[in-house]
Each structure stands twice: as structure tokens, then as C-alpha cells.
PDB file of C-alpha atoms in Angstrom:
ATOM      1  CA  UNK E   1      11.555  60.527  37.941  1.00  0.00           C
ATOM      2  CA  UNK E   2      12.718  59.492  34.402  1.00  0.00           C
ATOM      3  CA  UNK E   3      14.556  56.341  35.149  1.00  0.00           C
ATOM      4  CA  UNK E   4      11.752  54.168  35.194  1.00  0.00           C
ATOM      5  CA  UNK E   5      13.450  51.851  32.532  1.00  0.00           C
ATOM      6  CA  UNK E   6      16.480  51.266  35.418  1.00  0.00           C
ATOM      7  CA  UNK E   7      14.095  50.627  38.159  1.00  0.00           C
ATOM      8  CA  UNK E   8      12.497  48.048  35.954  1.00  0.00           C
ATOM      9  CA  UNK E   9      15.920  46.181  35.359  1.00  0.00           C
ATOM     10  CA  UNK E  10      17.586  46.518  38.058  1.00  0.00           C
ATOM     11  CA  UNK E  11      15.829  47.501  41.348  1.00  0.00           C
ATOM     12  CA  UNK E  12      13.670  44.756  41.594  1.00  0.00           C
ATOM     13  CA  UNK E  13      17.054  42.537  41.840  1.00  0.00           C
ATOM     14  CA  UNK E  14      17.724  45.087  45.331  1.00  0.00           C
ATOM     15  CA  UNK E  15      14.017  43.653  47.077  1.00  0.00           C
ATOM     16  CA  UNK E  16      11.998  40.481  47.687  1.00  0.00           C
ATOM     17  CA  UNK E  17      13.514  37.266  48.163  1.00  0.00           C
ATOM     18  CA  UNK E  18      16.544  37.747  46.029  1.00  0.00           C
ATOM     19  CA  UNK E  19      15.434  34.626  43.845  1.00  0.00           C
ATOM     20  CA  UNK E  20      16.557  36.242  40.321  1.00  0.00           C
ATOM     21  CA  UNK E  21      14.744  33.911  38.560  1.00  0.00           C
ATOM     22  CA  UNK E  22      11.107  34.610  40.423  1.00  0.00           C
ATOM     23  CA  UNK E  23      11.841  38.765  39.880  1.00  0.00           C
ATOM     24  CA  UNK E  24      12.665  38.336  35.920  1.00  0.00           C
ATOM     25  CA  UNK E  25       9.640  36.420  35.518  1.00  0.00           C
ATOM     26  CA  UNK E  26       7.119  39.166  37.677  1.00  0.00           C
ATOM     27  CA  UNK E  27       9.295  41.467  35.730  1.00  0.00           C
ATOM     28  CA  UNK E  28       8.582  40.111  32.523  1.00  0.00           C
ATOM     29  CA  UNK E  29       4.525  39.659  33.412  1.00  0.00           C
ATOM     30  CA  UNK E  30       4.494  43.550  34.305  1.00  0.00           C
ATOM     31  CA  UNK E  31       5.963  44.354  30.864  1.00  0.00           C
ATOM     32  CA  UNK E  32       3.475  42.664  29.213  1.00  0.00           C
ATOM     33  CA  UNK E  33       1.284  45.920  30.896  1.00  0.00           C
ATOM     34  CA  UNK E  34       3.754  48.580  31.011  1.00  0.00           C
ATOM     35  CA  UNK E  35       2.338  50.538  27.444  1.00  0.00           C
ATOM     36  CA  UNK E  36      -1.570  50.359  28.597  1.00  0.00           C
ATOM     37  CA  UNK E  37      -0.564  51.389  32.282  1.00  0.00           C
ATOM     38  CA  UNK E  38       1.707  54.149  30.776  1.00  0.00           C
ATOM     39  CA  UNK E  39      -0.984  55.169  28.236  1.00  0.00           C
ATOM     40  CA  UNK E  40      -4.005  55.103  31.588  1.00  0.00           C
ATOM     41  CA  UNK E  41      -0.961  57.103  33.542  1.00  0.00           C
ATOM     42  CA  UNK E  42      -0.472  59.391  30.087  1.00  0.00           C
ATOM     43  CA  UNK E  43      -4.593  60.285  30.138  1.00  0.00           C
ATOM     44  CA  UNK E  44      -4.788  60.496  33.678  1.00  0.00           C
ATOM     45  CA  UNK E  45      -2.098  62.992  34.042  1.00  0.00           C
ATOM     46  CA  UNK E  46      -1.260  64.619  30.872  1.00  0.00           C
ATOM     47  CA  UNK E  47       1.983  64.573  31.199  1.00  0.00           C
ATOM     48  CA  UNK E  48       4.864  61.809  30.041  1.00  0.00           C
ATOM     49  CA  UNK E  49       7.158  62.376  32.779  1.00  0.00           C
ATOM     50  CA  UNK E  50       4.440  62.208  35.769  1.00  0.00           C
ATOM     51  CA  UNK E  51       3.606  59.159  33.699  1.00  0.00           C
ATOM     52  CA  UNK E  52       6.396  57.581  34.159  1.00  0.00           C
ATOM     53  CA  UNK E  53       6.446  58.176  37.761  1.00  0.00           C
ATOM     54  CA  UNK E  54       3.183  56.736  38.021  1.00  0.00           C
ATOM     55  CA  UNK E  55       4.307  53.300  36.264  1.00  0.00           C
ATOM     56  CA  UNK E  56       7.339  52.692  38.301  1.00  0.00           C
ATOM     57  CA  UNK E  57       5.331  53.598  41.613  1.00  0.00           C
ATOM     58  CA  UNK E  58       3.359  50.191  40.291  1.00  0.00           C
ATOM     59  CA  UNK E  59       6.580  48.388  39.905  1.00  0.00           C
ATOM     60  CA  UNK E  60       7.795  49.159  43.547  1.00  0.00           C
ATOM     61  CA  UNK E  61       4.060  48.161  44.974  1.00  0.00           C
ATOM     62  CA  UNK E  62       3.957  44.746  42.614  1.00  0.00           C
ATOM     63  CA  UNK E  63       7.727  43.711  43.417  1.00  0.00           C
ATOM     64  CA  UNK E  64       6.447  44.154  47.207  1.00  0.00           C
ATOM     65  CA  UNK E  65       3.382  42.187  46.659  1.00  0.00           C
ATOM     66  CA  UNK E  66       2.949  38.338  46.574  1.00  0.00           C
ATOM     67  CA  UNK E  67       2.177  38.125  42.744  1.00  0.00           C
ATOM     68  CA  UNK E  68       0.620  34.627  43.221  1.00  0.00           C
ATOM     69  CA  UNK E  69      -2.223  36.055  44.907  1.00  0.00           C
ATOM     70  CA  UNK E  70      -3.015  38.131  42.169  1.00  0.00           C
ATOM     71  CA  UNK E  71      -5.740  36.047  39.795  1.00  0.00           C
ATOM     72  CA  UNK E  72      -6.106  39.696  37.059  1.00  0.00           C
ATOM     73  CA  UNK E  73      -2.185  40.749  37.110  1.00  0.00           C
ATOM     74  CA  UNK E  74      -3.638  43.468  34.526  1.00  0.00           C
ATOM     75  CA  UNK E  75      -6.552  44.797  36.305  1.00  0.00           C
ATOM     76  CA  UNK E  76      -4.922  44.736  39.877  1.00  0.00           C
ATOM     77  CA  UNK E  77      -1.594  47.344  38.036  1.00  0.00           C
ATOM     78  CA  UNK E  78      -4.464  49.469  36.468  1.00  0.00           C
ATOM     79  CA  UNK E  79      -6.356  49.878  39.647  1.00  0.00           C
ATOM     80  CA  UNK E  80      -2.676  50.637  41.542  1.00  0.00           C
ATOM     81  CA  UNK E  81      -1.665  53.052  38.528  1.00  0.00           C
ATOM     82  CA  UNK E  82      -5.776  54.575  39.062  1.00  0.00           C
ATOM     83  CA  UNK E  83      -5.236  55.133  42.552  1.00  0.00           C
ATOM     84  CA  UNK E  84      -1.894  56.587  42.253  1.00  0.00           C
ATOM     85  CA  UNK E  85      -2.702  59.153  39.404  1.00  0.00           C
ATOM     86  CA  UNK E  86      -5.919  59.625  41.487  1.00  0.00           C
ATOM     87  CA  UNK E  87      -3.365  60.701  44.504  1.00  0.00           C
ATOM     88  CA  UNK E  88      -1.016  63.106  41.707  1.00  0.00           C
ATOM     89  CA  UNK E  89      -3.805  64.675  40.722  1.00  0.00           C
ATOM     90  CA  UNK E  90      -5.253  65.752  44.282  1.00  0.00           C
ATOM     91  CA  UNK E  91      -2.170  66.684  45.404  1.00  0.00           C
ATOM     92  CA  UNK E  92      -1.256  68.928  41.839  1.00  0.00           C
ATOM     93  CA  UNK E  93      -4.495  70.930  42.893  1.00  0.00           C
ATOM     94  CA  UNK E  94      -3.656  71.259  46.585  1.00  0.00           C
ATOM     95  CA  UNK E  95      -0.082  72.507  45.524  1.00  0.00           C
ATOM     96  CA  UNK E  96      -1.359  75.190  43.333  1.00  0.00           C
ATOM     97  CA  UNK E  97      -0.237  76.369  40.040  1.00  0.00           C
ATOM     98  CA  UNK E  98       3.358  75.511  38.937  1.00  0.00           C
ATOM     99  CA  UNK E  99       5.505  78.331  37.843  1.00  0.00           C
ATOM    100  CA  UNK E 100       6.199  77.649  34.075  1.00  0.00           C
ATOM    101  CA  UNK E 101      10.190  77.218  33.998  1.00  0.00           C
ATOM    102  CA  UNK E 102      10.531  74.814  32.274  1.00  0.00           C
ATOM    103  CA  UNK E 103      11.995  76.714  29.087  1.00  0.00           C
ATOM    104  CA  UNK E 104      15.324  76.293  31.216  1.00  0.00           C
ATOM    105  CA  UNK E 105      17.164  73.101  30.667  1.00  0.00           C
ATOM    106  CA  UNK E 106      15.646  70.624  32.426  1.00  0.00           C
ATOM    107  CA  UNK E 107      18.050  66.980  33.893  1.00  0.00           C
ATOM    108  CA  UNK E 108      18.608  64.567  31.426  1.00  0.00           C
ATOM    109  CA  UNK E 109      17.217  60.915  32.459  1.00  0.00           C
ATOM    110  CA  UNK E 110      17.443  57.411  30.824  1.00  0.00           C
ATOM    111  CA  UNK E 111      15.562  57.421  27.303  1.00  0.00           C
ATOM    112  CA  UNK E 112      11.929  55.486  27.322  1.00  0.00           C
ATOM    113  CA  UNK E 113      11.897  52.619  24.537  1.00  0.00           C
ATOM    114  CA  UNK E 114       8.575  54.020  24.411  1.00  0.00           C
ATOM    115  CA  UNK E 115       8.431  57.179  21.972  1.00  0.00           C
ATOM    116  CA  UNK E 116       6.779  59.748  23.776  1.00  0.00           C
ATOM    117  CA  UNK E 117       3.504  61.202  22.681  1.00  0.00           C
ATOM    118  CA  UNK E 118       2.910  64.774  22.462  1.00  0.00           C
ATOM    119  CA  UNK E 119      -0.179  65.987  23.974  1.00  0.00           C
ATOM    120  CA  UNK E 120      -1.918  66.350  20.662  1.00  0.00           C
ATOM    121  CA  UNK E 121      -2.131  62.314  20.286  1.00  0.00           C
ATOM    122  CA  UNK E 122      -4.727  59.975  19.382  1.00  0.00           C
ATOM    123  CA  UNK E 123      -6.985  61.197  22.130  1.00  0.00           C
ATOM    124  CA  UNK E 124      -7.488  64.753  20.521  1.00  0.00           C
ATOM    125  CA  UNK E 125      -7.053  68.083  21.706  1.00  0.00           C
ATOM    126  CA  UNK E 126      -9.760  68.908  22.723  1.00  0.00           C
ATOM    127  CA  UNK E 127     -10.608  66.074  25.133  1.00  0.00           C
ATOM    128  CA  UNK E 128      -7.471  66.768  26.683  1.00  0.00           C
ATOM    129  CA  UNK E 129      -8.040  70.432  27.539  1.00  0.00           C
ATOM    130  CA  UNK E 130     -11.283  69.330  28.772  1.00  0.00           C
ATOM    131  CA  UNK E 131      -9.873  66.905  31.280  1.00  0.00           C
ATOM    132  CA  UNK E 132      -7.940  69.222  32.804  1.00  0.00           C
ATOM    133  CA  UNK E 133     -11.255  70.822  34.100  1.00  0.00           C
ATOM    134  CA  UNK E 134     -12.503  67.593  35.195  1.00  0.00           C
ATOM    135  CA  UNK E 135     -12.224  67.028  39.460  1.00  0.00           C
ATOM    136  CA  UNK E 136      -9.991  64.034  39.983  1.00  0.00           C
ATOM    137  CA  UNK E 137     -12.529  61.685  40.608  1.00  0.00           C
ATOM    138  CA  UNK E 138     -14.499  62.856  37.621  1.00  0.00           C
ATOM    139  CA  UNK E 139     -11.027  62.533  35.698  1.00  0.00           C
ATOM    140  CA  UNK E 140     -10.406  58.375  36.666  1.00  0.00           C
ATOM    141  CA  UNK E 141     -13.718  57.459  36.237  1.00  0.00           C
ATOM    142  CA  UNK E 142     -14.430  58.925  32.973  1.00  0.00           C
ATOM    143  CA  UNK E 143     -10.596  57.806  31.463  1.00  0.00           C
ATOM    144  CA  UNK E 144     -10.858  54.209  33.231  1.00  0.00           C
ATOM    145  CA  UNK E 145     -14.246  53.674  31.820  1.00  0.00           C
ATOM    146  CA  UNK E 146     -14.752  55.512  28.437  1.00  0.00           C
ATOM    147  CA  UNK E 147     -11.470  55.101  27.257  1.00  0.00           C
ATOM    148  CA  UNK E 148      -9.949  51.764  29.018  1.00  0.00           C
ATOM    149  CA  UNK E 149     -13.274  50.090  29.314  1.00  0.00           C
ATOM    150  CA  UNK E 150     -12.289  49.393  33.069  1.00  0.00           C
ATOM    151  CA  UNK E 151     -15.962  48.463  34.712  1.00  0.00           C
ATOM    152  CA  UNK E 152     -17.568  50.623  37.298  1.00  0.00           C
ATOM    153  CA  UNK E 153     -17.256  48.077  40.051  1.00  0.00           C
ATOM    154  CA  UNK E 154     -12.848  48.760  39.271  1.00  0.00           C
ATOM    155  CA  UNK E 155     -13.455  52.203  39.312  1.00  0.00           C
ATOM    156  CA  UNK E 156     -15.496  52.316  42.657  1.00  0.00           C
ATOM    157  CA  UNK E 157     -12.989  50.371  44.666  1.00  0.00           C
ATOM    158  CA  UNK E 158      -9.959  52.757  43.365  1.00  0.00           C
ATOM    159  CA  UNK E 159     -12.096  56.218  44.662  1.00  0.00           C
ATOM    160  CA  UNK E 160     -13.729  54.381  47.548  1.00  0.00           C
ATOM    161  CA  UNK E 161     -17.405  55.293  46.403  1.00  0.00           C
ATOM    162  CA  UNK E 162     -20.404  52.709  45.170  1.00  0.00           C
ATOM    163  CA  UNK E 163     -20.671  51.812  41.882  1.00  0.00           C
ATOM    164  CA  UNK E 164     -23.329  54.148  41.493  1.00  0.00           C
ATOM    165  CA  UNK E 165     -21.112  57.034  42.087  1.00  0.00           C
ATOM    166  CA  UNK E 166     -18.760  55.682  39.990  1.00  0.00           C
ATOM    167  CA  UNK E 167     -20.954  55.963  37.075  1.00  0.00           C
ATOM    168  CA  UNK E 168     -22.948  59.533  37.856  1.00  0.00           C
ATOM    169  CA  UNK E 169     -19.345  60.496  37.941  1.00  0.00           C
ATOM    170  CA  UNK E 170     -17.940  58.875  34.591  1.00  0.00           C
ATOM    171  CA  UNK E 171     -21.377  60.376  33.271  1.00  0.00           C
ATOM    172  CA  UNK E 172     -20.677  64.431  34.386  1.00  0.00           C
ATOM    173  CA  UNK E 173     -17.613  63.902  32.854  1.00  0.00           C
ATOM    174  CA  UNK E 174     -19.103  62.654  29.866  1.00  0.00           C
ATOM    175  CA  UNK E 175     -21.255  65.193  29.194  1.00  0.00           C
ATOM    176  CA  UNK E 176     -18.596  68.111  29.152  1.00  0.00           C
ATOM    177  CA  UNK E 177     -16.143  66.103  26.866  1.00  0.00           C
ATOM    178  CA  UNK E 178     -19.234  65.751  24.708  1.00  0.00           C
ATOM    179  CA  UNK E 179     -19.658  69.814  24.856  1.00  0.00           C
ATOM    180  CA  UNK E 180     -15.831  70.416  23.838  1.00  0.00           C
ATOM    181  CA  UNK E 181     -15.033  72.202  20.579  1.00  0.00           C
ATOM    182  CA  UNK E 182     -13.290  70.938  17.867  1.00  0.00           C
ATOM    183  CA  UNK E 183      -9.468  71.800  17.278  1.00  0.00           C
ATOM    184  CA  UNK E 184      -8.356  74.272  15.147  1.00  0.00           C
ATOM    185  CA  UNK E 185      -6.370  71.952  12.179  1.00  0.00           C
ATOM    186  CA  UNK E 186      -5.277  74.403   9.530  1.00  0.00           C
ATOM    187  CA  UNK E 187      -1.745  74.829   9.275  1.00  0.00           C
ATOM    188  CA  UNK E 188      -1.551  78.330   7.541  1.00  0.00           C
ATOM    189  CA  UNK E 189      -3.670  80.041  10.173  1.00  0.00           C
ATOM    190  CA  UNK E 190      -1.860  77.802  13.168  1.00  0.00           C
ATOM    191  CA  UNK E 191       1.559  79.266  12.156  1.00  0.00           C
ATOM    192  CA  UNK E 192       0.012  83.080  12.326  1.00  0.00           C
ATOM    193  CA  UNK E 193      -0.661  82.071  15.814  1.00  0.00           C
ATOM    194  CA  UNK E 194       2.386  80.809  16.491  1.00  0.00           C
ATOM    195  CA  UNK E 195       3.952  83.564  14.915  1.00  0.00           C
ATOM    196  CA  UNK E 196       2.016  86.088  16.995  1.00  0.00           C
ATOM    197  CA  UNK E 197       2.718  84.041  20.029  1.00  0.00           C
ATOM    198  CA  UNK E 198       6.965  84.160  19.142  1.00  0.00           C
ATOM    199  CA  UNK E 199       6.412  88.232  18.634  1.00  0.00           C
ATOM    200  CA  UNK E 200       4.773  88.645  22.238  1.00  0.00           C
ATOM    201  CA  UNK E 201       7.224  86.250  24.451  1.00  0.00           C
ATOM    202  CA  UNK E 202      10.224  87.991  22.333  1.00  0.00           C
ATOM    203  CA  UNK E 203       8.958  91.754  23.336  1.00  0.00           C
ATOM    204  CA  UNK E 204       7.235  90.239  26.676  1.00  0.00           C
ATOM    205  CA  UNK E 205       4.179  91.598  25.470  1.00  0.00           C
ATOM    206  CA  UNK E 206       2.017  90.103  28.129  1.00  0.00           C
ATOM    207  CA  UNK E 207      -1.690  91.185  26.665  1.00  0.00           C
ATOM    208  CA  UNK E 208      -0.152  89.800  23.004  1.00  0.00           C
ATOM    209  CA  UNK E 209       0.034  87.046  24.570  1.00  0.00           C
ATOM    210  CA  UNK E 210      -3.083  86.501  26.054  1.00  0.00           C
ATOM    211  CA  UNK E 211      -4.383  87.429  22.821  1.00  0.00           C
ATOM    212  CA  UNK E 212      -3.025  84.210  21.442  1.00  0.00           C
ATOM    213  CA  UNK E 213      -4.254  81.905  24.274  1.00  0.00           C
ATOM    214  CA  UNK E 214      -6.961  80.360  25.012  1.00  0.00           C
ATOM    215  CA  UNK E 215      -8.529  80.922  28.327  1.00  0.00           C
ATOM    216  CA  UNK E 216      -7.594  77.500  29.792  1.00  0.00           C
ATOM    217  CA  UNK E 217      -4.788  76.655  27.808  1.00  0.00           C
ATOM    218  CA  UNK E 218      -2.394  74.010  29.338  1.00  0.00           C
ATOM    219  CA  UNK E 219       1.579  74.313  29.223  1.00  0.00           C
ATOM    220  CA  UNK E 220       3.160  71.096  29.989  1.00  0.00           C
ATOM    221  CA  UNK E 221       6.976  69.785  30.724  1.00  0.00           C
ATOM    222  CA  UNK E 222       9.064  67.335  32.114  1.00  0.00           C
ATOM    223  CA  UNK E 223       8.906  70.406  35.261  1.00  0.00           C
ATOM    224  CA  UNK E 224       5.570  70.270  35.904  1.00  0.00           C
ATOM    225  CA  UNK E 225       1.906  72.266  34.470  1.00  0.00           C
ATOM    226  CA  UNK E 226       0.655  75.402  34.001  1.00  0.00           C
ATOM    227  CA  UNK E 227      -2.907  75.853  33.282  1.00  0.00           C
ATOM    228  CA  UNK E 228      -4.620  79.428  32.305  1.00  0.00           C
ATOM    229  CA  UNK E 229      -3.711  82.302  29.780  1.00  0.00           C
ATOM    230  CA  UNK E 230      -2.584  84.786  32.573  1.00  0.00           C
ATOM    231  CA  UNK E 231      -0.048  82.037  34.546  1.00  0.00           C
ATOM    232  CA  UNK E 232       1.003  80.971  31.060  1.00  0.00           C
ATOM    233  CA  UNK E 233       1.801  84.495  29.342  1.00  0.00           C
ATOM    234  CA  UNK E 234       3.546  85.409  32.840  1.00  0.00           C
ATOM    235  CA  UNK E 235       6.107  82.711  32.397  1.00  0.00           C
ATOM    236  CA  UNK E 236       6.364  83.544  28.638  1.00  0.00           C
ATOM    237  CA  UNK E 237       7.428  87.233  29.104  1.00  0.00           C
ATOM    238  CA  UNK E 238      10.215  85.804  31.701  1.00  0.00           C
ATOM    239  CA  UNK E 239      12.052  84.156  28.576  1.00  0.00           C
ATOM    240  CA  UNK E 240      11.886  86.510  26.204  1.00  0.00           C
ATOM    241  CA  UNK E 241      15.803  86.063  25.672  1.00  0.00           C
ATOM    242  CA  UNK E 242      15.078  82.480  25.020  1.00  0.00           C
ATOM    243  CA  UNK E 243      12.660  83.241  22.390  1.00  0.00           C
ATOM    244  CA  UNK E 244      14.589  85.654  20.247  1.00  0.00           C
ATOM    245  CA  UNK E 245      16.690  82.577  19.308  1.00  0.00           C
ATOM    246  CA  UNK E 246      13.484  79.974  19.029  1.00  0.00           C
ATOM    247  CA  UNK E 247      12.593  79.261  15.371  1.00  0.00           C
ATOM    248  CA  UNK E 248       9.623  78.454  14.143  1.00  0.00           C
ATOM    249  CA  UNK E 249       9.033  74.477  12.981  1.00  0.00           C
ATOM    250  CA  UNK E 250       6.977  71.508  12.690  1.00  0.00           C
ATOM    251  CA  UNK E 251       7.572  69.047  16.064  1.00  0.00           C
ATOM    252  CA  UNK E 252       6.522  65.567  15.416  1.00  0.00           C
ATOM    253  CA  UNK E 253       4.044  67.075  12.639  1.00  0.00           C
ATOM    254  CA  UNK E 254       2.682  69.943  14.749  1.00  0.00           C
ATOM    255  CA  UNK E 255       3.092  73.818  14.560  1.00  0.00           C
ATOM    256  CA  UNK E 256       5.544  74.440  16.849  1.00  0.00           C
ATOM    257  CA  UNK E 257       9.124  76.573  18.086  1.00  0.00           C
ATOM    258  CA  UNK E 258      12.889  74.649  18.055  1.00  0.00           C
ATOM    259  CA  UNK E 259      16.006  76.592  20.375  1.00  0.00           C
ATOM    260  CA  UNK E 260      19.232  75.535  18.860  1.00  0.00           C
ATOM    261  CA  UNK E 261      22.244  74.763  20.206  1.00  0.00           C
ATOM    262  CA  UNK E 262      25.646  76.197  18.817  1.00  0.00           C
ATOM    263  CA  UNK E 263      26.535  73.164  16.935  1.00  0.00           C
ATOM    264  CA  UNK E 264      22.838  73.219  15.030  1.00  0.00           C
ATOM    265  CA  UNK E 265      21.644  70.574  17.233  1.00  0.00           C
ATOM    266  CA  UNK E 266      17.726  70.968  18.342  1.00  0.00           C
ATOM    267  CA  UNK E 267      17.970  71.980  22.656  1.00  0.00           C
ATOM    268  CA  UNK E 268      14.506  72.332  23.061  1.00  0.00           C
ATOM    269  CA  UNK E 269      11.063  71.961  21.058  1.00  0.00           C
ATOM    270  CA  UNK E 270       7.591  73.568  21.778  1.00  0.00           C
ATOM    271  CA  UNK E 271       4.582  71.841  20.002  1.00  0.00           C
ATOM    272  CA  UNK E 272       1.477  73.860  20.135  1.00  0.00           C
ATOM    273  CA  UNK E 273      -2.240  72.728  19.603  1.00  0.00           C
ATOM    274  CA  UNK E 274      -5.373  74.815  19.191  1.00  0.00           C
ATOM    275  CA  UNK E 275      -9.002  75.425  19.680  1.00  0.00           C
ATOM    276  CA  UNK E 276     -10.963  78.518  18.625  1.00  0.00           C
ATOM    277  CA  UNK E 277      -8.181  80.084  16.658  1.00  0.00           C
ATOM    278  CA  UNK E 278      -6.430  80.435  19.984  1.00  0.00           C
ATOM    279  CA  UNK E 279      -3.221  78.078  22.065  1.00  0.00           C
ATOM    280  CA  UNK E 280      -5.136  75.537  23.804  1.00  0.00           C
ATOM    281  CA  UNK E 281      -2.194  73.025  24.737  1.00  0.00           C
ATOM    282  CA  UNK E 282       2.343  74.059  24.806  1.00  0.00           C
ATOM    283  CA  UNK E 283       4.330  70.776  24.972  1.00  0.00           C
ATOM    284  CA  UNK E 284       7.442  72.166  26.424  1.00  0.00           C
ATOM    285  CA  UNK E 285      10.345  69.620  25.613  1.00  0.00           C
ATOM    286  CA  UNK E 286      13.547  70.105  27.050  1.00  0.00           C
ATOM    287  CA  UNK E 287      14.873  66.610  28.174  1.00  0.00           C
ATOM    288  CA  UNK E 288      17.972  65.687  25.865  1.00  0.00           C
ATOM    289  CA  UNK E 289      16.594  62.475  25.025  1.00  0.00           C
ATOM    290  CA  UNK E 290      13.231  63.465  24.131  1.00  0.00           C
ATOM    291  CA  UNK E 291      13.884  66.186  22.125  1.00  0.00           C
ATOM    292  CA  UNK E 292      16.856  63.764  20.160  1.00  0.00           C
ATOM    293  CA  UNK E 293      13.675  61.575  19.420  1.00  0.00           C
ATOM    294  CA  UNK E 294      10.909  64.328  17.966  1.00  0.00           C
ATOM    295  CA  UNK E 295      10.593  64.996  14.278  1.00  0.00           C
ATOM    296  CA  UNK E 296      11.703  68.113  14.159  1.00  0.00           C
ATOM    297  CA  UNK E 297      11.963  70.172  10.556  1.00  0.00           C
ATOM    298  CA  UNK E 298      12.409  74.151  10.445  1.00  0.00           C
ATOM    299  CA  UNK E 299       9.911  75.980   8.442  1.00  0.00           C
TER     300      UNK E 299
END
């Protein structure tokens, strides 16, 4: 959606009871939340922009709700933001892969005050390439509880199961995050890759490129996800145009690719992270204002 900052300011003046003063103060209480609900949305999803969808989706169901009623303003917006990821992811697996496009410009939309993270964040790389193997309901339970210390009794109400379920779910989950390798984090050897990566999408060299990825790596953009080596290398031998003017460079600190405009500007920035000397996770960044806000030095 990318204009959940509007929405915030000005569509809640559109609904309710038109008292100004009553919508700046609900507005006000669900800023207080916004950065742990977009950080739950973030984990849930994996992606900033279906993030932000998620978070204004709260908005539109608080500013339709009689806030009074609400005793935990905080936990009632992380159970709606739960049950709405919980809905985005279900219907992300019912749809199928995605077609990985996204190295085309994508619409620009209203800059977040909120810088946005790449994928390789605090939460590591390789928890989030485990996640996406994770069933929805294995997914919320394990990021509510493990990570957001939301309590099982939360979590049951959001997937409609017992507590019980709730935690033998939370625990599944636990155990293959626990089982996840370690990110590759040398620089030198990350570059090769990258390198070797550039070589193969520039000659559309589609076993080069699977040689580079890792079995279930994860492409993400503003567009939508790709997950697996073969749907991944397929959309990387469409653009190999594209690539024979990337450059290689470090995006917000990670090995990564920058497309230039004609006037030197940065277009468009991949970052790249890795497991077993192999691509685990592409953040594909296309959106003007994003890419205006990454680090972004040439190597």
C-alpha cells in the first residue's frame, strides 16, 4: 500500500464521529504502538511493504472500533496485526509463487519516518530463512511468543485453537529455528558470491545461478516474494540487461548490487545475505524513497 503514513493523518478525519479532537487522541494512542506492530508485521511477513499494509489494516479496524472498550490498547492492535498477517500469509501460499519482477521500477509511495530494515536485521539471517518454512500458524505463534513475549492464551484466540495448541505449535517452530545454520559473515568470500551471482544474471546463466543459491533462498520487494533457487534464477536470467549496468556495493553495510541512474543517482539496490557459502536472502529495493534512504557506497 505504501501510504500508511497518510492514512494515519488524514483518513481517520474521513470516519467515526467526525469529533477531531476524539480521532487525534486514538490517533496519537495507536502511535504510541505503530514501531512494535510494524516490527510483529516486519517478522510475520518478511517484507516492509506487506508490513505496512498490515499496520494500516489495524488503523482502519481501531478507528472503526469503540476505543473505550478496549482496557490493553497494545495487546488488542497486536492480536488485530496477528490475525491479519496470519490471513497474508495463508493467502501468499494459496496464491502460489510470485514471479520475481520486481527489478523493474516499482510506484513510488509516501516515505516511512521509520527507516526500513533490510532483511538481514537484528533478527538474523538465518531465523528468517527458517520462517519462511514455518506453516502460518507455526509462523504467529512462534514470532508472537519467542520474540514479542505475547502469552499463549493471545496467541490461541488470534488462530482459534486452545492454548495447548498454541504452545505445541510455538514449540515445532522452535525446534527448527534452533536447527538453522549460522550465516555466512565474511565479506571477501560474500563478494565472490556476489560476483558469481552478477556473471550468471548478466549471461542468464541459469545453472550459475543456482550454483550461487541456496536451495530456499528468499527474494523479497516492495512487488511481492519469491522463494526457491529455481523460481529465483528464472527471474534473474529475465534481467540480464539490467544487470550488465548493476555495480557491485555495500547496501546499508551488506554485500550487495546498486543500478544507476544517468545523473549518478542510486535507482535500485540489492542487499544479499548468506548461509552455507550460498544466497540465502535478495532484498530487492526499488521504491524511490527507500533506496534515497539506504547507505549505499560502491566497492
Amino acid at each position: 500500500m505504501g501510504q500508511g503514513e497518510r492514512g494515519f493523518g488524514q483518513g481517520e478525519r474521513r470516519g467515526g464521529s467526525g469529533h477531531c479532537g476524539d480521532t487525534d487522541f486514538l490517533a496519537e494512542r495507536f502511535e504510541a504502538h505503530r514501531s512494535r506492530l510494524r516490527a510483529v508485521a516486519h517478522r510475520m511477513l518478511g517484507s516492509a511493504a506487506e508490513a505496512d499494509d498490515a499496520v494500516q489494516e489495524a488503523w482502519f479496524r481501531l478507528s472503526r472500533t469503540d476505543a473505550r472498550q478496549v482496557e490493553n490498547l497494545g495487546g488488542w492492535l497486536t492480536t488485530v496485526v496477528g490475525r491479519v498477517c496470519l490471513d497474508m500469509l495463508r493467502s501468499r501460499r494459496s496464491r502460489g509463487e510470485q514471479p520475481l519482477d520486481s527489478w523493474n521500477p516499482a510506484p513510488s509511495h509516501e516515505p516511512d519516518p521509520a527507516q526500513d530494515a533490510l532483511l538481514a536485521d537484528a533478527v538474523g539471517v538465518a531465523l528468517l530463512v527458517v520462517l519462511d518454512t514455518l506453516t502460518p500458524a507455526e509462523r504467529l505463534a512462534f514470532v508472537l511468543h519467542d520474540l514479542f513475549a505475547v502469552p499463549f492464551e493471545d496467541i490461541a484466540g488470534v488462530l482459534g485453537r486452545s492454548p495447548a495448541a498454541a504452545r505445541q505449535l510455538a514449540s515445532r517452530a522452535r525446534r527448527r529455528v534452533q536447527g538453522a545454520k549460522a550465516p555466512d559473515t565474511d565479506p571477501a568470500r560474500q563478494r565472490r558470491i556476489v560476483d558469481a551471482f552478477l556473471a550468471a544474471a548478466r549471461d542468464g546463466d541459469f545453472d550459475g545461478l543456482l550454483a550461487v543459491l541456496d536451495p530456499d533462498v528468499v527474494a523479497r520487494s516492495e512487488a511481492g516474494v519469491t522463494s526457491g533457487a529455481s523460481a529465483v534464477a528464472a527471474g534473474a536470467t529475465n534481467y540480464a540487461g539490467l544487470a550488465r549496468v548493476a555495480h557491485p556495493a555495500l547496501v546499508d553495510g551488506a554485500v550487495g548490487l546498486v543500478v544507476l541512474a544517468a545523473d549518478g543517482r542510486p535507482e535500485r539496490a540489492l542487499a544479499f545475505a548468506f548461509v552455507r557459502d550460498r544466497i540465502a536472502v535478495i532484498e530487492i529495493v526499488t521504491d524511490p524513497a527507500r533506496v534515497s534512504r539506504l547507505g549505499i557506497e560502491r566497492v
